[in-house]
């Protein structure tokens, strides 16, 4: 923390309490000093003097992750918690605050992200160990990760207009947006005093040029229905860009990268001068690379040959969420699950795969990723600062990184095997895995964070 001296006051504390008559003088003086954190409260204002917090929510189809931050610039992380296994019970509850870690199996049925969110809030407020967060009254903002933001280029505050607009394209990412909007709906009704801000995965990709984002279909139909490439995982990509640029000591707007966000949903992005110029996901998060339960790219005609039920509504649909049988199969019943029976890539990325199907799944992933690296290397004119691995698989699978980097030898990429085997340490956001310290593109791993509620 930076500290400083306002004449007569030693600013060694994050929160300064002072007489009401002095608050405006100290606030003004603080704003003129290069201080990182400084919040000034009047001693008469006890409620205000409590540190307010920001709650950040990342609702997925099978997990809900929340983080608490202090309401200051930059926000400081207080604690995080998550419920996983919503679709594969029993649910697991975890939290972490500094060195304190806790994990338990939940006996209650938490079948929806909204139930999981309620449970998380209740537990976090009740847990004595999480003393910095005590009630919803402490919350200043709730920041929601929304995967599909349509044409929104920036985060927006939820009001009637923005909320109804988001509802209008809820069906474009039914598995992601529905869960997130359920929680937004809940916050609007149950916590009306706390402002909700929505951050979009798609916003980072608004810079993708027209020929790249346009599908070769009738443009009247395309425009009327918003049918174009949007791209996702953008909250993660902007975190990675900021972190890697800082690590390389380059301005973000001069940084060129090929970044993989490969977790249970997987995508890859070409970043030129700090802007996304292409990414593998498209109109929905189904396009591009295969994932835990997603097919990734297929010939669209396959849909009509797979089952003649394709167009019918899937039994998984509800009154609020509509999903066709084809969407259900390609999003939820494909990928690693369909090929091998497991969604856990750590069972697939092993030196001696247990079955031929596991080996095939690994080889398919390598093949598809290589195709994109080659494509993006050309689009970036060979001028790359580095190739970055992130997401659960990218951060943890030394074998996948090694296999891919060895195949990219012709692009000047090389791996330090010991650094790769070790991987990034706890709290190490970016790690260089490149061979030698010479010039040329770096091979990096970045432990990404999709809950950081900062504008890019
Ligand atoms: N050691 C490992 N090797 C390969 N894959 C791993 C390893 N550990 C975790 N994973 C994979 O990471 C994925 C989860 O990625 P993550 O980005 O954390 O989650 P999500 O995409 O659900 O947000 C899971 O599919 C899991 O199999
Ligand atoms: C966009 C997307 O696929 O998100 P996730 O990886 O969280 O499923
Ligand atoms: Mg994810």
Coordinates of C-alpha atoms and ligand atoms in Angstrom, one line a residue:
X1 CA 0.0 0.0 0.0
X2 CA 1.3 3.5 -0.8
X3 CA 1.1 5.9 2.1
X4 CA 1.6 9.5 2.3
X5 CA 1.4 12.6 4.4
X6 CA -1.5 15.0 4.2
X7 CA -0.4 18.0 6.3
X8 CA -1.2 17.1 9.8
X9 CA -2.2 13.5 9.1
X10 CA -0.1 10.3 8.7
X11 CA -1.8 8.2 6.0
X12 CA -0.4 4.9 7.1
X13 CA -3.9 3.3 7.2
X14 CA -6.3 2.2 4.5
X15 CA -9.2 3.8 6.2
X16 CA -8.9 7.2 7.8
X17 CA -11.5 8.3 10.4
X18 CA -11.7 11.9 11.1
X19 CA -14.0 14.7 12.3
X20 CA -16.8 15.5 9.8
X21 CA -15.5 19.0 9.2
X22 CA -12.2 17.6 7.9
X23 CA -13.4 14.9 5.5
X24 CA -13.6 17.0 2.4
X25 CA -10.2 18.5 3.0
X26 CA -8.6 15.1 3.5
X27 CA -10.5 13.5 0.6
X28 CA -9.3 16.3 -1.7
X29 CA -5.7 16.0 -0.6
X30 CA -5.7 12.3 -0.9
X31 CA -7.0 12.4 -4.4
X32 CA -4.1 14.7 -5.3
X33 CA -1.5 12.2 -3.9
X34 CA -0.4 9.0 -5.7
X35 CA -2.0 6.8 -3.1
X36 CA -3.3 3.3 -4.0
X37 CA -5.8 3.0 -1.2
X38 CA -7.2 5.6 0.9
X39 CA -10.8 5.9 2.1
X40 CA -11.8 8.7 4.3
X41 CA -14.8 8.5 6.6
X42 CA -16.3 10.8 9.1
X43 CA -16.2 9.5 12.7
X44 CA -19.9 10.3 13.1
X45 CA -20.8 8.1 10.2
X46 CA -20.3 4.7 11.8
X47 CA -22.3 2.8 9.1
X48 CA -20.3 4.3 6.3
X49 CA -17.1 3.7 8.1
X50 CA -17.5 0.0 7.8
X51 CA -15.5 -1.2 4.8
X52 CA -18.0 -1.8 1.9
X53 CA -17.4 -4.8 -0.4
X54 CA -17.9 -5.9 -3.9
X55 CA -19.3 -9.3 -4.7
X56 CA -18.3 -10.9 -7.9
X57 CA -20.2 -13.9 -9.3
X58 CA -19.3 -16.4 -12.0
X59 CA -22.2 -18.7 -12.6
X60 CA -21.4 -21.6 -14.9
X61 CA -23.6 -24.5 -15.9
X62 CA -22.1 -26.7 -13.3
X63 CA -20.6 -24.4 -10.7
X64 CA -21.0 -21.0 -9.1
X65 CA -17.9 -19.1 -7.9
X66 CA -18.0 -15.9 -5.9
X67 CA -15.3 -13.6 -4.7
X68 CA -15.5 -10.7 -2.2
X69 CA -13.4 -7.6 -2.8
X70 CA -13.0 -4.4 -0.8
X71 CA -14.7 -1.5 -2.4
X72 CA -11.6 0.5 -3.3
X73 CA -9.4 1.2 -6.2
X74 CA -7.8 -1.3 -7.0
X75 CA -10.1 -3.7 -5.2
X76 CA -8.4 -6.1 -2.7
X77 CA -9.5 -9.7 -2.6
X78 CA -11.1 -10.6 0.8
X79 CA -12.3 -14.2 0.3
X80 CA -13.7 -16.6 -2.4
X81 CA -16.1 -19.4 -2.3
X82 CA -17.7 -21.8 -4.7
X83 CA -20.2 -24.6 -5.1
X84 CA -19.3 -27.2 -7.8
X85 CA -21.0 -30.3 -8.9
X86 CA -24.5 -28.7 -9.4
X87 CA -25.1 -31.1 -12.3
X88 CA -23.3 -34.0 -10.8
X89 CA -24.3 -34.2 -7.1
X90 CA -23.3 -34.1 -4.4
X91 CA -22.4 -30.5 -4.5
X92 CA -19.1 -29.4 -3.0
X93 CA -18.7 -26.2 -1.0
X94 CA -15.3 -24.6 -0.7
X95 CA -14.0 -21.3 0.6
X96 CA -10.7 -19.6 1.0
X97 CA -9.6 -16.5 2.8
X98 CA -5.8 -16.0 2.8
X99 CA -4.3 -19.2 4.3
X100 CA -7.7 -20.5 5.6
X101 CA -9.1 -23.1 3.3
X102 CA -12.3 -25.2 3.8
X103 CA -14.0 -27.9 1.7
X104 CA -17.1 -29.9 2.5
X105 CA -19.7 -32.0 0.8
X106 CA -23.2 -30.4 0.9
X107 CA -26.1 -32.6 2.0
X108 CA -28.8 -30.1 0.7
X109 CA -30.0 -30.5 -2.8
X110 CA -28.6 -27.5 -4.8
X111 CA -30.0 -28.3 -8.3
X112 CA -29.8 -24.8 -9.8
X113 CA -27.2 -22.0 -9.9
X114 CA -29.7 -19.8 -8.0
X115 CA -30.0 -22.3 -5.2
X116 CA -26.2 -22.6 -5.1
X117 CA -25.8 -18.8 -5.0
X118 CA -28.2 -18.4 -2.1
X119 CA -26.4 -21.2 -0.2
X120 CA -23.0 -19.6 -0.8
X121 CA -24.2 -16.2 0.5
X122 CA -25.8 -17.7 3.5
X123 CA -22.7 -19.7 4.4
X124 CA -20.3 -16.9 3.8
X125 CA -22.2 -14.5 6.0
X126 CA -22.6 -17.1 8.7
X127 CA -19.0 -18.3 8.8
X128 CA -17.1 -16.6 11.6
X129 CA -13.8 -17.2 9.9
X130 CA -14.9 -14.9 7.1
X131 CA -15.1 -12.0 9.5
X132 CA -14.6 -9.2 6.9
X133 CA -18.0 -10.0 5.3
X134 CA -20.9 -10.1 7.6
X135 CA -24.1 -9.1 5.8
X136 CA -25.7 -8.0 2.5
X137 CA -25.6 -4.5 4.0
X138 CA -21.9 -4.5 3.4
X139 CA -22.3 -5.0 -0.3
X140 CA -21.9 -2.0 -2.5
X141 CA -22.0 -3.8 -5.9
X142 CA -22.6 -7.2 -7.3
X143 CA -20.6 -7.9 -10.4
X144 CA -21.9 -10.7 -12.6
X145 CA -20.0 -12.6 -15.3
X146 CA -22.4 -13.0 -18.3
X147 CA -21.0 -15.0 -21.1
X148 CA -23.1 -13.5 -24.0
X149 CA -23.4 -9.8 -24.0
X150 CA -24.7 -9.4 -27.6
X151 CA -23.6 -6.0 -28.9
X152 CA -22.5 -4.6 -25.5
X153 CA -18.9 -3.5 -25.7
X154 CA -18.6 -2.7 -22.0
X155 CA -19.9 -3.6 -18.6
X156 CA -23.4 -2.2 -17.9
X157 CA -25.4 -1.5 -14.8
X158 CA -28.6 -3.5 -14.5
X159 CA -31.8 -1.5 -14.8
X160 CA -35.1 -2.4 -16.4
X161 CA -33.8 -1.5 -19.9
X162 CA -30.5 -3.4 -19.8
X163 CA -32.1 -6.4 -18.0
X164 CA -34.8 -6.8 -20.6
X165 CA -32.2 -6.4 -23.4
X166 CA -30.1 -9.2 -21.9
X167 CA -33.2 -11.4 -21.7
X168 CA -33.9 -10.8 -25.4
X169 CA -30.9 -12.9 -26.4
X170 CA -30.8 -15.3 -23.5
X171 CA -31.4 -18.2 -25.9
X172 CA -28.1 -17.5 -27.8
X173 CA -26.1 -19.0 -24.9
X174 CA -28.8 -21.0 -23.2
X175 CA -26.4 -23.0 -20.9
X176 CA -24.5 -20.0 -19.7
X177 CA -26.7 -16.9 -19.9
X178 CA -29.7 -18.6 -18.3
X179 CA -27.8 -19.5 -15.1
X180 CA -26.2 -16.1 -14.8
X181 CA -29.5 -14.2 -15.5
X182 CA -31.3 -16.4 -12.9
X183 CA -28.9 -14.9 -10.3
X184 CA -29.3 -11.3 -11.7
X185 CA -33.1 -11.8 -11.5
X186 CA -32.7 -13.0 -7.9
X187 CA -30.5 -10.0 -6.9
X188 CA -33.0 -7.6 -8.5
X189 CA -35.8 -8.9 -6.4
X190 CA -34.1 -10.0 -3.2
X191 CA -31.3 -7.4 -2.9
X192 CA -32.8 -4.3 -4.6
X193 CA -30.6 -1.9 -2.8
X194 CA -27.3 -3.4 -4.2
X195 CA -26.4 -2.3 -7.7
X196 CA -25.7 -5.1 -10.1
X197 CA -23.1 -4.7 -12.8
X198 CA -22.8 -7.2 -15.7
X199 CA -19.5 -7.9 -17.3
X200 CA -19.5 -9.7 -20.6
X201 CA -17.2 -12.5 -21.9
X202 CA -18.0 -11.3 -25.5
X203 CA -17.1 -7.6 -24.9
X204 CA -13.3 -8.1 -25.3
X205 CA -13.9 -9.4 -28.8
X206 CA -15.7 -6.3 -30.2
X207 CA -12.5 -5.4 -32.0
X208 CA -12.7 -8.5 -34.3
X209 CA -12.7 -7.2 -37.9
X210 CA -15.8 -7.5 -40.0
X211 CA -14.5 -10.2 -42.4
X212 CA -13.6 -12.4 -39.4
X213 CA -16.8 -11.9 -37.5
X214 CA -19.1 -12.3 -40.5
X215 CA -20.6 -15.7 -41.5
X216 CA -21.0 -16.2 -45.3
X217 CA -24.8 -16.3 -45.1
X218 CA -27.6 -13.9 -46.2
X219 CA -26.7 -10.7 -44.5
X220 CA -30.3 -9.5 -44.0
X221 CA -31.1 -12.6 -42.1
X222 CA -27.7 -12.4 -40.2
X223 CA -28.3 -8.8 -39.2
X224 CA -31.9 -9.2 -38.2
X225 CA -31.0 -12.1 -35.9
X226 CA -27.6 -11.0 -34.7
X227 CA -25.9 -14.0 -36.3
X228 CA -22.2 -13.4 -36.2
X229 CA -19.1 -14.4 -34.3
X230 CA -19.1 -12.9 -30.8
X231 CA -16.4 -14.9 -29.0
X232 CA -16.2 -15.6 -25.3
X233 CA -13.8 -16.0 -22.3
X234 CA -13.1 -12.3 -22.8
X235 CA -13.0 -11.5 -19.1
X236 CA -10.2 -14.1 -18.8
X237 CA -8.4 -12.8 -21.9
X238 CA -8.3 -9.3 -20.7
X239 CA -7.0 -10.4 -17.3
X240 CA -4.3 -12.5 -19.1
X241 CA -3.4 -9.6 -21.4
X242 CA -3.0 -7.2 -18.5
X243 CA -1.0 -9.8 -16.5
X244 CA 1.3 -10.9 -19.3
X245 CA 2.0 -7.4 -20.6
X246 CA 3.0 -6.4 -17.0
X247 CA 5.2 -9.5 -16.8
X248 CA 6.9 -8.8 -20.1
X249 CA 7.2 -5.1 -19.1
X250 CA 5.4 -4.0 -22.3
X251 CA 2.4 -1.7 -22.7
X252 CA -0.7 -3.9 -23.2
X253 CA -1.5 -1.9 -26.4
X254 CA 1.8 -3.1 -27.9
X255 CA 1.5 -6.7 -26.9
X256 CA 0.8 -9.5 -29.5
X257 CA -0.2 -12.9 -28.1
X258 CA -1.8 -16.2 -28.9
X259 CA -3.7 -17.2 -25.8
X260 CA -5.4 -20.5 -25.0
X261 CA -8.1 -20.5 -22.3
X262 CA -8.6 -24.3 -22.1
X263 CA -10.8 -25.6 -19.3
X264 CA -14.0 -27.5 -19.5
X265 CA -15.0 -24.9 -22.1
X266 CA -12.0 -24.2 -24.4
X267 CA -11.1 -21.4 -26.7
X268 CA -8.1 -19.6 -28.2
X269 CA -7.6 -16.0 -29.1
X270 CA -5.3 -13.9 -31.3
X271 CA -4.4 -10.6 -29.7
X272 CA -2.7 -7.9 -31.8
X273 CA -1.6 -4.6 -30.2
X274 CA -3.7 -5.5 -27.1
X275 CA -6.9 -6.2 -29.1
X276 CA -8.7 -9.4 -30.0
X277 CA -8.5 -9.9 -33.8
X278 CA -9.9 -13.5 -33.8
X279 CA -11.1 -16.2 -31.5
X280 CA -12.3 -19.7 -31.9
X281 CA -15.7 -19.5 -30.3
X282 CA -18.5 -18.0 -32.5
X283 CA -22.1 -17.1 -32.2
X284 CA -22.2 -19.3 -29.2
X285 CA -19.6 -21.0 -27.0
X286 CA -20.1 -24.2 -29.0
X287 CA -17.9 -23.3 -31.9
X288 CA -14.1 -23.9 -32.2
X289 CA -12.3 -26.3 -29.9
X290 CA -14.0 -29.4 -28.3
X291 CA -14.5 -29.3 -24.6
X292 CA -15.6 -31.4 -21.6
X293 CA -19.1 -31.9 -23.1
X294 CA -19.0 -29.8 -26.2
X295 CA -18.3 -31.0 -29.7
X296 CA -16.5 -27.8 -31.0
X297 CA -16.5 -27.3 -34.7
X298 CA -18.4 -29.8 -36.8
X299 CA -19.9 -29.7 -40.3
X300 CA -23.3 -28.0 -39.6
X301 CA -25.0 -30.7 -41.8
X302 CA -24.0 -33.3 -39.2
X303 CA -26.9 -32.1 -37.1
X304 CA -29.5 -33.3 -39.6
X305 CA -27.8 -36.8 -40.0
X306 CA -27.2 -37.4 -36.2
X307 CA -30.9 -37.6 -35.3
X308 CA -34.2 -36.6 -36.9
X309 CA -35.2 -35.3 -33.5
X310 CA -32.6 -32.5 -33.9
X311 CA -35.0 -29.6 -34.2
X312 CA -37.4 -30.7 -31.4
X313 CA -37.1 -29.1 -27.9
X314 CA -34.9 -31.2 -25.7
X315 CA -36.5 -32.6 -22.5
X316 CA -33.9 -30.5 -20.7
X317 CA -35.8 -27.4 -21.7
X318 CA -37.9 -25.5 -19.2
X319 CA -40.6 -22.9 -19.5
X320 CA -37.9 -20.2 -19.3
X321 CA -35.1 -21.9 -21.1
X322 CA -35.4 -23.4 -24.6
X323 CA -32.9 -25.7 -26.0
X324 CA -33.2 -27.9 -29.0
X325 CA -32.2 -31.6 -29.0
X326 CA -29.3 -30.8 -31.3
X327 CA -28.0 -28.0 -29.0
X328 CA -28.4 -30.4 -26.0
X329 CA -26.4 -33.1 -27.7
X330 CA -23.6 -30.9 -29.1
X331 CA -23.2 -28.8 -25.9
X332 CA -23.8 -31.4 -23.2
X333 CA -23.4 -34.9 -24.6
X334 CA -20.3 -34.5 -26.8
X335 CA -16.6 -33.7 -26.3
X336 CA -14.5 -35.7 -23.8
X337 CA -17.6 -37.1 -22.1
X338 CA -18.9 -38.7 -25.4
X339 CA -15.5 -39.9 -26.5
X340 CA -14.2 -41.3 -23.2
X341 CA -16.9 -41.2 -20.6
X342 CA -15.1 -38.7 -18.5
X343 CA -15.2 -34.9 -18.4
X344 CA -12.0 -34.8 -16.5
X345 CA -9.1 -34.0 -18.9
X346 CA -6.6 -35.0 -16.2
X347 CA -7.7 -38.7 -16.9
X348 CA -7.0 -38.1 -20.6
X349 CA -3.8 -36.2 -20.5
X350 CA -1.6 -39.0 -19.1
X351 CA 1.5 -40.6 -20.6
X352 CA -0.1 -44.0 -20.8
X353 CA -3.8 -43.4 -21.6
X354 CA -6.1 -46.2 -20.2
X355 CA -7.9 -46.7 -23.5
X356 CA -7.6 -46.0 -27.2
X357 CA -10.5 -43.6 -26.8
X358 CA -8.5 -41.5 -24.3
X359 CA -5.5 -41.4 -26.6
X360 CA -7.8 -40.3 -29.5
X361 CA -9.4 -37.5 -27.4
X362 CA -6.0 -36.2 -26.5
X363 CA -4.8 -36.3 -30.1
X364 CA -8.0 -34.6 -31.3
X365 CA -7.4 -31.7 -28.9
X366 CA -3.8 -31.3 -30.0
X367 CA -4.8 -31.4 -33.6
X368 CA -7.5 -28.7 -33.2
X369 CA -5.3 -26.4 -31.1
X370 CA -2.4 -26.7 -33.5
X371 CA -4.7 -25.7 -36.4
X372 CA -5.6 -22.5 -34.6
X373 CA -2.0 -21.7 -33.5
X374 CA -0.9 -21.9 -37.2
X375 CA -3.9 -19.8 -38.3
X376 CA -3.3 -17.1 -35.7
X377 CA 0.5 -17.1 -36.2
X378 CA -0.1 -16.1 -39.8
X379 CA -2.8 -13.5 -38.9
X380 CA -0.3 -12.0 -36.5
X381 CA 2.3 -11.9 -39.2
X382 CA 4.6 -14.0 -37.1
X383 CA 5.1 -11.0 -34.7
X384 CA 4.2 -12.6 -31.4
X385 CA 5.5 -11.8 -28.0
X386 CA 4.3 -15.2 -26.7
X387 CA 2.0 -18.2 -26.6
X388 CA 0.1 -18.4 -23.3
X389 CA -1.5 -21.4 -21.7
X390 CA -4.4 -20.8 -19.2
X391 CA -7.6 -22.4 -17.9
X392 CA -7.7 -25.6 -15.8
X393 CA -6.1 -27.7 -18.5
X394 CA -3.6 -25.1 -19.8
X395 CA -2.5 -24.3 -16.3
X396 CA -2.2 -27.9 -15.0
X397 CA -1.3 -30.2 -17.9
X398 CA 2.4 -30.2 -18.5
X399 CA 1.9 -33.1 -21.0
X400 CA -0.4 -31.1 -23.2
X401 CA 1.9 -28.0 -23.1
X402 CA 4.9 -30.2 -24.0
X403 CA 3.1 -32.0 -26.8
X404 CA 1.9 -28.7 -28.4
X405 CA 5.2 -26.7 -27.9
X406 CA 7.2 -29.5 -29.4
X407 CA 5.0 -29.4 -32.5
X408 CA 5.5 -25.6 -32.7
X409 CA 9.3 -25.9 -33.0
X410 CA 9.2 -24.4 -36.5
X411 CA 7.7 -21.2 -35.1
X412 CA 10.7 -20.7 -32.8
X413 CA 8.9 -22.0 -29.6
X414 CA 10.9 -24.0 -27.1
X415 CA 10.1 -25.3 -23.6
X416 CA 12.2 -25.5 -20.5
X417 CA 11.2 -29.0 -19.4
X418 CA 11.9 -28.6 -15.7
X419 CA 9.9 -25.3 -15.5
X420 CA 7.1 -26.9 -17.5
X421 CA 6.9 -30.0 -15.2
X422 CA 6.9 -27.8 -12.2
X423 CA 4.2 -25.4 -13.5
X424 CA 3.1 -22.2 -11.9
X425 CA 3.3 -21.9 -8.1
X426 CA 0.6 -20.8 -5.7
X427 CA 0.0 -17.1 -6.3
X428 CA 2.3 -17.0 -9.3
X429 CA 0.1 -15.4 -11.9
X430 CA 2.4 -15.6 -14.9
X431 CA 5.4 -18.0 -15.3
X432 CA 7.8 -18.2 -18.2
X433 CA 8.3 -21.8 -19.4
X434 CA 10.5 -20.9 -22.4
X435 CA 13.8 -22.5 -23.2
X436 CA 16.7 -20.1 -22.7
X437 CA 16.3 -16.4 -21.9
X438 CA 17.0 -15.2 -25.4
X439 CA 14.8 -13.3 -27.8
X440 CA 11.9 -14.8 -29.6
X441 CA 8.4 -15.7 -28.6
X442 CA 7.9 -16.7 -25.0
X443 CA 6.0 -19.8 -23.8
X444 CA 4.0 -18.6 -20.8
X445 CA 1.4 -20.0 -18.4
X446 CA -1.0 -17.7 -16.8
X447 CA -3.3 -18.6 -13.8
X448 CA -6.3 -16.7 -15.0
X449 CA -9.1 -15.2 -12.9
X450 CA -12.6 -14.6 -14.3
X451 CA -13.9 -13.1 -11.2
X452 CA -11.8 -10.0 -11.2
X453 CA -14.2 -7.1 -11.6
X454 CA -12.1 -4.6 -13.3
X455 CA -12.9 -2.9 -16.6
X456 CA -10.2 -3.8 -19.2
Ligands
LIG1 N1 -3.8 -32.0 -14.0 C1 -4.7 -31.8 -15.0 N2 -4.4 -32.2 -16.2 C2 -5.3 -32.0 -17.2 N3 -6.5 -31.4 -17.0 C3 -6.8 -30.9 -15.8 C4 -5.9 -31.1 -14.7 N4 -6.5 -30.6 -13.6 C5 -7.7 -30.1 -14.0 N5 -7.9 -30.3 -15.3 C6 -9.1 -30.0 -16.1 O1 -9.4 -28.6 -16.0 C7 -10.8 -28.4 -16.3 C8 -11.4 -27.4 -15.5 O2 -11.0 -26.2 -16.0 P1 -11.4 -24.8 -15.3 O3 -10.9 -23.7 -16.3 O4 -10.8 -24.7 -14.0 O5 -12.9 -24.9 -15.2 P2 -14.2 -24.3 -16.0 O6 -13.9 -24.4 -17.4 O7 -15.3 -25.3 -15.5 O8 -14.4 -22.9 -15.5 C9 -11.5 -29.8 -16.1 O9 -12.0 -30.3 -17.3 C10 -10.3 -30.6 -15.6 O10 -10.4 -31.9 -16.1
LIG2 C1 -17.7 -19.3 -22.5 C2 -17.5 -20.6 -21.9 O1 -17.4 -21.6 -22.5 O2 -17.4 -20.6 -20.5 P1 -17.0 -21.8 -19.6 O3 -15.6 -22.3 -20.0 O4 -17.0 -21.3 -18.2 O5 -18.0 -22.9 -19.8
LIG3 MG1 -14.5 -21.6 -17.3

